mmCIF file of C-alpha atoms in Angstrom:
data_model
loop_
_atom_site.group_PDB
_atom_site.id
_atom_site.type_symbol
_atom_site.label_atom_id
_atom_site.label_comp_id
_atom_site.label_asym_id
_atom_site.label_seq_id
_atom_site.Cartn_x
_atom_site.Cartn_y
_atom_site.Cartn_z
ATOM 1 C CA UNK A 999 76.844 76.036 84.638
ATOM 2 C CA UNK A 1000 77.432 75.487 88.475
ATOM 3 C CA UNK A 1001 81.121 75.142 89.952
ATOM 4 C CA UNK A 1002 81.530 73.550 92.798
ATOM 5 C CA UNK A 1003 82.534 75.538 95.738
ATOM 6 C CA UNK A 1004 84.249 73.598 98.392
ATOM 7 C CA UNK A 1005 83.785 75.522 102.246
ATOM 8 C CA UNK A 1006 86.090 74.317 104.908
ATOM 9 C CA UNK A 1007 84.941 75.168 108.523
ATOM 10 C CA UNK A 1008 88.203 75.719 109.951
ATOM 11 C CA UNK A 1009 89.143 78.875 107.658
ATOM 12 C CA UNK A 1010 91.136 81.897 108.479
ATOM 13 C CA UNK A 1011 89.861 85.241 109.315
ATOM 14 C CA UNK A 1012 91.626 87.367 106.761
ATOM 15 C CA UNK A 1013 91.348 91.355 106.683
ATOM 16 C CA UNK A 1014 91.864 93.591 103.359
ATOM 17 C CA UNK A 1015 94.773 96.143 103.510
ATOM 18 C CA UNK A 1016 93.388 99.145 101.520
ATOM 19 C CA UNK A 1017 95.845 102.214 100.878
ATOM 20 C CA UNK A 1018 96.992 104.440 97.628
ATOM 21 C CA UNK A 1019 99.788 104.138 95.281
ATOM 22 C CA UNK A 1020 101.430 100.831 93.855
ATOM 23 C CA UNK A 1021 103.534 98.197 95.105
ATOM 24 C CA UNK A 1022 106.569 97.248 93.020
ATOM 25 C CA UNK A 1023 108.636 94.575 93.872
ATOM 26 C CA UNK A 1024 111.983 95.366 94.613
ATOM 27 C CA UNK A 1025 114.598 92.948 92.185
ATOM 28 C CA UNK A 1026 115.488 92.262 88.490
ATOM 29 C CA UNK A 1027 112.480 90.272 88.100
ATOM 30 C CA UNK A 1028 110.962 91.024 85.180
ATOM 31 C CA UNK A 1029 107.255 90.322 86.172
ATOM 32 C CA UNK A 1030 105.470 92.317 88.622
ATOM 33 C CA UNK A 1031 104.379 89.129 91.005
ATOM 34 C CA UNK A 1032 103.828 90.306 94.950
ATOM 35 C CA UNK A 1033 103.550 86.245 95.446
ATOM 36 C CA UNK A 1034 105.562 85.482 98.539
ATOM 37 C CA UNK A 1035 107.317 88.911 98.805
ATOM 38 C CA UNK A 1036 107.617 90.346 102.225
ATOM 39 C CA UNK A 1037 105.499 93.785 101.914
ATOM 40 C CA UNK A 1038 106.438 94.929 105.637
ATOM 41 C CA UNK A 1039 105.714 95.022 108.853
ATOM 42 C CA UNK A 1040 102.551 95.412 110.263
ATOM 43 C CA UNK A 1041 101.938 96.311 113.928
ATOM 44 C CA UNK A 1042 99.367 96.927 116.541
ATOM 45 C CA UNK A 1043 99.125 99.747 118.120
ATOM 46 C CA UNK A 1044 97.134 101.410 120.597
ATOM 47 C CA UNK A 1045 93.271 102.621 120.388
ATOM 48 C CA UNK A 1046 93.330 100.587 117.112
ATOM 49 C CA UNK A 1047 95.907 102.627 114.856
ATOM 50 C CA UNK A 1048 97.911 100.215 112.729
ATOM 51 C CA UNK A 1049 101.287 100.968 111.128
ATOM 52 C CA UNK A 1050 102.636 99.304 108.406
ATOM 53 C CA UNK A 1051 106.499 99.860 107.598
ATOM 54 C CA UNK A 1052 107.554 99.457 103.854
ATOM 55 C CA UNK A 1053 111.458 99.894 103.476
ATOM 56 C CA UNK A 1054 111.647 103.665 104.759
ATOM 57 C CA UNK A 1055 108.268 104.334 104.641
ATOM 58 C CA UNK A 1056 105.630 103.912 107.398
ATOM 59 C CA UNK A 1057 101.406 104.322 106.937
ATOM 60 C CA UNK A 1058 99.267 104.617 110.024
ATOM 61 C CA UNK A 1059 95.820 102.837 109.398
ATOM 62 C CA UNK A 1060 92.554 102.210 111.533
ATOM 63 C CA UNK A 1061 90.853 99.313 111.429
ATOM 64 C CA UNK A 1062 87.251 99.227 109.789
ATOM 65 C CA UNK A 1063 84.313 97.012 109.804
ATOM 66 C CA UNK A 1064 83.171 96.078 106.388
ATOM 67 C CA UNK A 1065 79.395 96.257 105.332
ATOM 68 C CA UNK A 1066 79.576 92.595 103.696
ATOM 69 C CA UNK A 1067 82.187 90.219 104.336
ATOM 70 C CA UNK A 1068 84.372 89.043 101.419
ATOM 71 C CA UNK A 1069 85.386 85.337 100.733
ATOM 72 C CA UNK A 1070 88.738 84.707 99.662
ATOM 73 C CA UNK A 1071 88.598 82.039 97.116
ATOM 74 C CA UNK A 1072 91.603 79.408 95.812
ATOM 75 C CA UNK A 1073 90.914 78.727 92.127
ATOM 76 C CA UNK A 1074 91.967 75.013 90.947
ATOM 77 C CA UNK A 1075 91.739 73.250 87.604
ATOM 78 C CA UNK A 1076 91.163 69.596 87.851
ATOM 79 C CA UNK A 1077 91.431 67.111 84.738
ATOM 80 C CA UNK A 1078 88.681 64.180 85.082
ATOM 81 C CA UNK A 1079 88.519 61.267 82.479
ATOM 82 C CA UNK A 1080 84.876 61.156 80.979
ATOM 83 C CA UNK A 1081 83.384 57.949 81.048
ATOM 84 C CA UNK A 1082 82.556 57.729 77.470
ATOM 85 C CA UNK A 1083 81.099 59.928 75.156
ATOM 86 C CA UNK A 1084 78.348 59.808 72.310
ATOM 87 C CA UNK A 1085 80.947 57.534 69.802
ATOM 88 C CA UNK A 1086 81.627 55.252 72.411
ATOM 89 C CA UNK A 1087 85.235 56.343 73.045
ATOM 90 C CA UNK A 1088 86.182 56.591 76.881
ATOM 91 C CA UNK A 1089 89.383 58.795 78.059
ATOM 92 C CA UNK A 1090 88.780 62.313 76.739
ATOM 93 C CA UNK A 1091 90.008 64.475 79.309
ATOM 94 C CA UNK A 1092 87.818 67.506 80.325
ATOM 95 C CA UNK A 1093 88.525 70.263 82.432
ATOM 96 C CA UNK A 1094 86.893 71.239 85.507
ATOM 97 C CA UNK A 1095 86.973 74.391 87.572
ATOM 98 C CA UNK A 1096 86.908 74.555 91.457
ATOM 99 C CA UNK A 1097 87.117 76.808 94.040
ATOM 100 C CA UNK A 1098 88.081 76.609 97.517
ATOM 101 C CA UNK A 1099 86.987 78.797 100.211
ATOM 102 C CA UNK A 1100 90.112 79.460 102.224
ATOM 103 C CA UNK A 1101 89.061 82.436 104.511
ATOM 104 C CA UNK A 1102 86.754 84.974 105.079
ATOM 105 C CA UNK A 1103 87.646 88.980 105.678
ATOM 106 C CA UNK A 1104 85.193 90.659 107.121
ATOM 107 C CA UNK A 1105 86.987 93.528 108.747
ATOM 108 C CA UNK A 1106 89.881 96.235 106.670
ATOM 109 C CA UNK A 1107 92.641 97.962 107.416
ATOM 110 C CA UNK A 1108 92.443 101.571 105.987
ATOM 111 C CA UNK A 1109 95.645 103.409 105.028
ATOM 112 C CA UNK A 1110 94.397 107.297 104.383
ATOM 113 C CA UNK A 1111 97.040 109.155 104.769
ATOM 114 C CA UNK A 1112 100.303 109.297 102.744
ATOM 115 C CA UNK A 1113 103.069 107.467 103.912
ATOM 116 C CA UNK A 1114 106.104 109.331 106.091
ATOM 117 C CA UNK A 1115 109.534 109.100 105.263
ATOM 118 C CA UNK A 1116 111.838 107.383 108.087
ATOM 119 C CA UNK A 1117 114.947 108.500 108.241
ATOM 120 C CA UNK A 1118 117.184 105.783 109.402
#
């Protein structure tokens, strides 16, 4: 089976965030979706430490290389009409899988240490 990949030239350069522990959404949703939630804050420091502030907690992170880059890939379903099949009938719908290349991550941020309490 192939599935069509579709590349676009102009893609971001994304990086992985890579720590311990869970993220839970804050709210009475019921389902645990991170989708357009606000994590933090992430800033850049000097000599390449990176800290990340979530609510009253901040991690301090280096940035690492990785060995092989990663691509980050949009999955899509798309419906096509068949032209006709073996009884003759046309309009049967079948589904088709794509994906979308929308960046590439080739570098990490690594979060090793436990995160320190802020005290506000």
């Amino acid at each position: 089976m192939l599935v069509p990949v579709l590349v676009d030239a102009a893609g971001c350069e994304w990086s992985l965030l890579e720590f311990q522990g869970e993220l839970l959404p804050s709210g009475g949703k019921g389902a645990l979706d991170l989708q357009g939630v606000d994590i933090g804050t992430l800033r850049f420091g000097h000599a390449g430490v990176l800290t990340l502030r979530i609510g009253t907690h901040v991690l301090t992170g280096t940035v690492q290389t990785l060995p092989k880059p990663f691509a980050i890939l949009h999955k899509s379903d798309a419906s096509h009409a068949m032209d006709g099949t073996t009884d003759g009938s046309v309009g049967a719908a079948a589904a088709q899988v794509q994906y979308e290349v929308v960046g590439i991550a080739r570098t990490r941020v690594v979060f090793a240490s436990r995160p320190k309490p802020v005290l506000a």
